[in-house]
Amino acid sequence: MQFKIKCPEDFWAGVMFITFGVIAIVVSQDYPMGTAMRMGPGYFPTYLGAILVVLGAIISAFSFTMEGESIKPFAWKPMIMLSLSFVVFGWGIDHIGFVPSLFGLIVFSAAAGRQFKLGEVLILSVVLIVGAVGIFIYGIDLPYPLFWWR
Amino acid sequence: MDFSQLLPNLALGFSTAVSPINLFYCFVGVLVGTLIGVLPGIGPVAAVAMLLPLTFNLNAVGAIIMLAGIYYGTQYGGSTTAILVNLPGESSSVVTCMDGHQMAKQGRAGPALAIAAIGSFFAGTVGTILVALLGPPLAEIALKFGAPEYFSLMVMALIAAAVLAHGGLLKTIAMIVLGLLIGIVGTDVNSGMSRFTFGASGLADGLSFAMLAMGLFGFAEILSNLEQGADTASRDVLNKKISGLMPTWQDLKDATGAILRGTAIGAFFGTLPGGGPTISAFSAYAVEKKVAKDPSRFGKGAIEGVAAPESANNAAVQCAFITTLTLGIPHGATMALLLGALTIQGIAPGPQVMTQRPDLFWGLIASMWIGNAMLVILNLPLVGLWVKLLKVPYRFLFPAIMTFMAIGVYSVNNLDLDIYMAIFFGILGYIFMKLKCEPAPLILAFVLGPLMEENLRRALLISRGDPTVFITRPISAAFLIATAVLLTIMVVPAIRKKREEAVAESASL
């Protein structure tokens, strides 16, 4: 008998569930278990973690017997650029204000695409920022400073 | 059932819903919903999550009316693009593409749009009546539920969601368990202990639902679209002028049966937990093909192929409100968001809403009917505008979606941590897509997690730690038996094969 992963999708899904399950069990050990009658905060997550490990193991095990699809490659560039755009916004909104952080967000997310035309992105930024300021700051009164000086 | 209260209740509802301000919220909701439905690449869950902050300053009635309008508006918009450009705006309108777009190619886009609107309106009307009829008795029963009943009901709801979801059953159940775990993050209500917060004080109140939904759905969807090169792809928009909006008498005659059957199917799946508009539309289409005298017409512009799924998905959307509003148990990811919005407004969802806030409950029901009427009036003349909107390239759209999502995520708690968490869940959602793990049941479980733990605790406390309490109480036992039946159906090989065929068929549609 040969052990070969026939369905990488399921194999890695199983591994992912086992990982999350183990994390849940390990972290829950810091919380009192209690008994079934008087459950402590550790009771429910420990059992859920255990169920998740078992399910993950079964899913992985089946991937050796049943044919399935392989995993398509990840789109790294969009993933990094979109993440960066949110980081810029998350940091910026507390430090440099609503307008500049939105500008950063839009430029970085536009850079996630395959085409990046500077002129287009600038026009898009202006339209989106004006719209967002109009709707969120003046329209529904979200209390964010527009720039770093106010 | 006590029907004597129905008319006064509906009267209260309509008087609430037709106040100018609520009419305005309803109008804005359906308009924005249609707009988002027309735009491909953003689903209803992410849409409602994204627009949640717009409702923070409204009162509870206005907020829920607007959010509900956004929800059923997206279904409507999704079908418009399905017919005109062969591009389903939402997954529930995938089947509408088949015959709808064929009709459009034959120069019958007008009748196709009209029949979709008429079918949806009819289904919406029936759905509204069903909510009004079934809501109160169901809420009365639900008020008698104790902790064991609630726990078993939630088990049933989650397993039903797993059974009806696409993809492998085991993987879906694992996603549910993972969702329950994610729901635990935050302060434990019983002991006051912080769990799974990894020392971050921003997580003490738990993860924000809007953040989770936007990460898993919105962020991940954009990644997947960019991977497929959606930003450089050109869209084949129908340039033909749409003339002759009204269907002929023959069209109406052909479609009547389909509308009735579609409505019934949608109402059935809509009431079931986990059975959303998508499965309703697919089933309704399959049924039409079976009952048709000449099935070969389907896929070539059969009007039944538009009428049935469109009626079904709209009926399902309306009927989803039955269980959501009366039991306080959301029926799917979007409904969970609506309940989340109620909680933000300080209203605990559950059967007591109907008695404590009758204006909210009945106002929402009445507004759903008014909203459906608005959609018919709004959609047909605005078709030209929607077509123009479709010409906006995706490379402009996704930065706009990112902008709205970022503001949406941040505004819930004004916490930058939420933005970083959204990145984490966005990438996780992208990994889920790669591994073919369906995120919708996870979201549902996330919402139910704390409720489930609380009810499990209470049930076992009353029974002094005896787990048989779940099968000795009749209502609870009935829920668990239903769950077992559902699982058996899935595991019995013969039936499972049938389901796989059905899923494969719907996937290849």
mmCIF file of C-alpha atoms in Angstrom, chain B residues 233-400:
data_model
loop_
_atom_site.group_PDB
_atom_site.id
_atom_site.type_symbol
_atom_site.label_atom_id
_atom_site.label_comp_id
_atom_site.label_asym_id
_atom_site.label_seq_id
_atom_site.Cartn_x
_atom_site.Cartn_y
_atom_site.Cartn_z
ATOM 1 C CA ALA B 233 -11.118 41.570 -18.356
ATOM 2 C CA SER B 234 -13.555 43.405 -20.576
ATOM 3 C CA ARG B 235 -17.239 42.928 -20.125
ATOM 4 C CA ASP B 236 -19.530 42.146 -22.965
ATOM 5 C CA VAL B 237 -22.349 44.544 -22.282
ATOM 6 C CA LEU B 238 -25.472 44.268 -24.322
ATOM 7 C CA ASN B 239 -25.655 47.280 -26.572
ATOM 8 C CA LYS B 240 -29.001 46.542 -28.110
ATOM 9 C CA LYS B 241 -31.726 48.921 -27.175
ATOM 10 C CA ILE B 242 -34.257 47.388 -24.863
ATOM 11 C CA SER B 243 -37.654 47.769 -26.397
ATOM 12 C CA GLY B 244 -41.051 46.338 -25.592
ATOM 13 C CA LEU B 245 -40.877 45.956 -21.862
ATOM 14 C CA MET B 246 -44.250 44.323 -21.443
ATOM 15 C CA PRO B 247 -44.544 40.575 -21.728
ATOM 16 C CA THR B 248 -47.283 39.189 -23.985
ATOM 17 C CA TRP B 249 -50.316 37.348 -22.653
ATOM 18 C CA GLN B 250 -48.705 34.130 -23.795
ATOM 19 C CA ASP B 251 -45.591 34.938 -21.735
ATOM 20 C CA LEU B 252 -47.693 35.579 -18.669
ATOM 21 C CA LYS B 253 -49.630 32.355 -19.186
ATOM 22 C CA ASP B 254 -46.416 30.383 -19.574
ATOM 23 C CA ALA B 255 -44.856 31.947 -16.527
ATOM 24 C CA THR B 256 -47.781 31.716 -14.091
ATOM 25 C CA GLY B 257 -47.187 28.098 -13.099
ATOM 26 C CA ALA B 258 -43.474 28.674 -12.822
ATOM 27 C CA ILE B 259 -43.967 31.689 -10.558
ATOM 28 C CA LEU B 260 -46.290 29.730 -8.271
ATOM 29 C CA ARG B 261 -43.971 26.723 -8.057
ATOM 30 C CA GLY B 262 -40.904 28.925 -7.621
ATOM 31 C CA THR B 263 -42.573 30.842 -4.797
ATOM 32 C CA ALA B 264 -43.493 27.618 -2.997
ATOM 33 C CA ILE B 265 -39.976 26.211 -3.331
ATOM 34 C CA GLY B 266 -38.406 29.460 -2.194
ATOM 35 C CA ALA B 267 -40.741 29.716 0.793
ATOM 36 C CA PHE B 268 -39.821 26.171 1.818
ATOM 37 C CA PHE B 269 -36.052 26.616 1.599
ATOM 38 C CA GLY B 270 -36.251 30.120 2.959
ATOM 39 C CA THR B 271 -37.782 28.947 6.224
ATOM 40 C CA LEU B 272 -35.203 26.180 6.644
ATOM 41 C CA PRO B 273 -32.088 27.345 8.448
ATOM 42 C CA GLY B 274 -29.146 27.442 6.092
ATOM 43 C CA GLY B 275 -31.271 27.218 2.979
ATOM 44 C CA GLY B 276 -30.797 30.531 1.309
ATOM 45 C CA PRO B 277 -31.899 32.045 -1.980
ATOM 46 C CA THR B 278 -29.228 30.251 -4.008
ATOM 47 C CA ILE B 279 -30.362 26.703 -3.365
ATOM 48 C CA SER B 280 -33.981 27.834 -3.853
ATOM 49 C CA ALA B 281 -33.218 29.230 -7.289
ATOM 50 C CA PHE B 282 -31.352 26.108 -8.376
ATOM 51 C CA SER B 283 -34.098 23.795 -7.129
ATOM 52 C CA ALA B 284 -36.839 25.850 -8.744
ATOM 53 C CA TYR B 285 -35.044 25.739 -12.084
ATOM 54 C CA ALA B 286 -34.546 21.979 -11.817
ATOM 55 C CA VAL B 287 -38.241 21.489 -11.011
ATOM 56 C CA GLU B 288 -39.327 23.574 -14.007
ATOM 57 C CA LYS B 289 -37.165 21.450 -16.263
ATOM 58 C CA LYS B 290 -38.788 18.312 -14.851
ATOM 59 C CA VAL B 291 -42.395 19.443 -15.186
ATOM 60 C CA ALA B 292 -41.993 21.081 -18.604
ATOM 61 C CA LYS B 293 -43.651 19.356 -21.566
ATOM 62 C CA ASP B 294 -40.631 20.158 -23.680
ATOM 63 C CA PRO B 295 -37.512 20.393 -21.477
ATOM 64 C CA SER B 296 -35.294 21.072 -24.479
ATOM 65 C CA ARG B 297 -36.521 24.672 -24.588
ATOM 66 C CA PHE B 298 -34.592 25.389 -21.401
ATOM 67 C CA GLY B 299 -31.310 27.158 -21.914
ATOM 68 C CA LYS B 300 -32.672 28.618 -25.131
ATOM 69 C CA GLY B 301 -34.734 31.406 -23.667
ATOM 70 C CA ALA B 302 -37.641 29.708 -21.899
ATOM 71 C CA ILE B 303 -39.503 32.308 -19.864
ATOM 72 C CA GLU B 304 -40.193 29.736 -17.116
ATOM 73 C CA GLY B 305 -36.438 29.486 -16.635
ATOM 74 C CA VAL B 306 -36.429 33.145 -15.600
ATOM 75 C CA ALA B 307 -39.713 33.275 -13.712
ATOM 76 C CA ALA B 308 -39.164 30.266 -11.442
ATOM 77 C CA PRO B 309 -35.696 30.982 -10.003
ATOM 78 C CA GLU B 310 -36.410 34.698 -9.641
ATOM 79 C CA SER B 311 -39.610 34.028 -7.707
ATOM 80 C CA ALA B 312 -37.835 31.387 -5.646
ATOM 81 C CA ASN B 313 -34.900 33.497 -4.556
ATOM 82 C CA ASN B 314 -37.092 36.404 -3.574
ATOM 83 C CA ALA B 315 -39.520 34.193 -1.638
ATOM 84 C CA ALA B 316 -36.547 32.675 0.168
ATOM 85 C CA VAL B 317 -35.192 36.083 1.155
ATOM 86 C CA GLN B 318 -38.548 37.127 2.607
ATOM 87 C CA CYS B 319 -39.184 33.864 4.425
ATOM 88 C CA ALA B 320 -35.734 33.909 5.972
ATOM 89 C CA PHE B 321 -37.119 36.671 8.186
ATOM 90 C CA ILE B 322 -39.582 34.235 9.799
ATOM 91 C CA THR B 323 -37.061 32.245 11.809
ATOM 92 C CA THR B 324 -34.664 35.143 12.174
ATOM 93 C CA LEU B 325 -37.189 37.470 13.745
ATOM 94 C CA THR B 326 -39.232 35.050 15.813
ATOM 95 C CA LEU B 327 -36.531 32.793 17.230
ATOM 96 C CA GLY B 328 -33.699 35.271 17.227
ATOM 97 C CA ILE B 329 -31.680 32.595 15.453
ATOM 98 C CA PRO B 330 -30.224 33.947 12.238
ATOM 99 C CA HIS B 331 -30.891 31.934 9.206
ATOM 100 C CA GLY B 332 -27.756 32.754 7.303
ATOM 101 C CA ALA B 333 -24.809 35.095 7.281
ATOM 102 C CA THR B 334 -26.741 38.149 6.072
ATOM 103 C CA MET B 335 -29.493 37.611 8.623
ATOM 104 C CA ALA B 336 -26.870 37.337 11.335
ATOM 105 C CA LEU B 337 -25.681 40.792 10.302
ATOM 106 C CA LEU B 338 -29.193 42.191 10.542
ATOM 107 C CA LEU B 339 -29.517 40.786 14.044
ATOM 108 C CA GLY B 340 -26.129 42.286 14.819
ATOM 109 C CA ALA B 341 -27.471 45.663 13.712
ATOM 110 C CA LEU B 342 -30.431 45.234 16.078
ATOM 111 C CA THR B 343 -28.042 44.486 18.920
ATOM 112 C CA ILE B 344 -26.067 47.639 18.137
ATOM 113 C CA GLN B 345 -29.396 49.465 18.450
ATOM 114 C CA GLY B 346 -29.833 47.951 21.911
ATOM 115 C CA ILE B 347 -32.523 45.428 21.013
ATOM 116 C CA ALA B 348 -31.941 41.807 22.002
ATOM 117 C CA PRO B 349 -33.173 39.629 19.135
ATOM 118 C CA GLY B 350 -35.646 36.905 20.037
ATOM 119 C CA PRO B 351 -39.320 36.086 20.316
ATOM 120 C CA GLN B 352 -39.900 38.954 22.740
ATOM 121 C CA VAL B 353 -39.219 41.526 20.005
ATOM 122 C CA MET B 354 -42.689 40.950 18.607
ATOM 123 C CA THR B 355 -44.444 41.845 21.844
ATOM 124 C CA GLN B 356 -42.034 44.486 23.095
ATOM 125 C CA ARG B 357 -41.444 46.290 19.822
ATOM 126 C CA PRO B 358 -44.486 45.533 17.628
ATOM 127 C CA ASP B 359 -43.806 48.692 15.603
ATOM 128 C CA LEU B 360 -40.398 47.339 14.657
ATOM 129 C CA PHE B 361 -41.567 43.850 13.748
ATOM 130 C CA TRP B 362 -44.673 44.790 11.803
ATOM 131 C CA GLY B 363 -43.107 47.917 10.391
ATOM 132 C CA LEU B 364 -40.345 45.803 8.900
ATOM 133 C CA ILE B 365 -42.822 43.351 7.395
ATOM 134 C CA ALA B 366 -44.889 46.115 5.841
ATOM 135 C CA SER B 367 -41.801 47.871 4.567
ATOM 136 C CA MET B 368 -40.626 44.690 2.868
ATOM 137 C CA TRP B 369 -43.804 44.654 0.824
ATOM 138 C CA ILE B 370 -43.524 48.345 0.022
ATOM 139 C CA GLY B 371 -39.858 47.828 -0.833
ATOM 140 C CA ASN B 372 -40.755 45.089 -3.282
ATOM 141 C CA ALA B 373 -43.250 47.372 -4.960
ATOM 142 C CA MET B 374 -40.614 50.103 -5.134
ATOM 143 C CA LEU B 375 -38.225 47.681 -6.783
ATOM 144 C CA VAL B 376 -40.695 46.915 -9.556
ATOM 145 C CA ILE B 377 -41.293 50.586 -10.203
ATOM 146 C CA LEU B 378 -37.650 51.519 -9.802
ATOM 147 C CA ASN B 379 -35.953 48.730 -11.634
ATOM 148 C CA LEU B 380 -37.619 48.748 -14.991
ATOM 149 C CA PRO B 381 -37.136 52.418 -15.882
ATOM 150 C CA LEU B 382 -33.628 52.460 -14.453
ATOM 151 C CA VAL B 383 -32.366 49.531 -16.500
ATOM 152 C CA GLY B 384 -30.455 51.884 -18.776
ATOM 153 C CA LEU B 385 -28.623 53.373 -15.815
ATOM 154 C CA TRP B 386 -27.659 49.941 -14.462
ATOM 155 C CA VAL B 387 -26.267 48.965 -17.847
ATOM 156 C CA LYS B 388 -24.102 52.091 -17.855
ATOM 157 C CA LEU B 389 -22.920 51.252 -14.371
ATOM 158 C CA LEU B 390 -21.819 47.850 -15.567
ATOM 159 C CA LYS B 391 -19.366 49.496 -17.884
ATOM 160 C CA VAL B 392 -17.368 50.760 -14.905
ATOM 161 C CA PRO B 393 -14.219 48.632 -15.033
ATOM 162 C CA TYR B 394 -13.313 46.440 -12.074
ATOM 163 C CA ARG B 395 -9.988 48.252 -11.591
ATOM 164 C CA PHE B 396 -12.017 51.262 -10.390
ATOM 165 C CA LEU B 397 -14.448 49.191 -8.419
ATOM 166 C CA PHE B 398 -12.217 47.232 -6.105
ATOM 167 C CA PRO B 399 -10.359 50.222 -4.612
ATOM 168 C CA ALA B 400 -13.799 51.727 -3.994
#
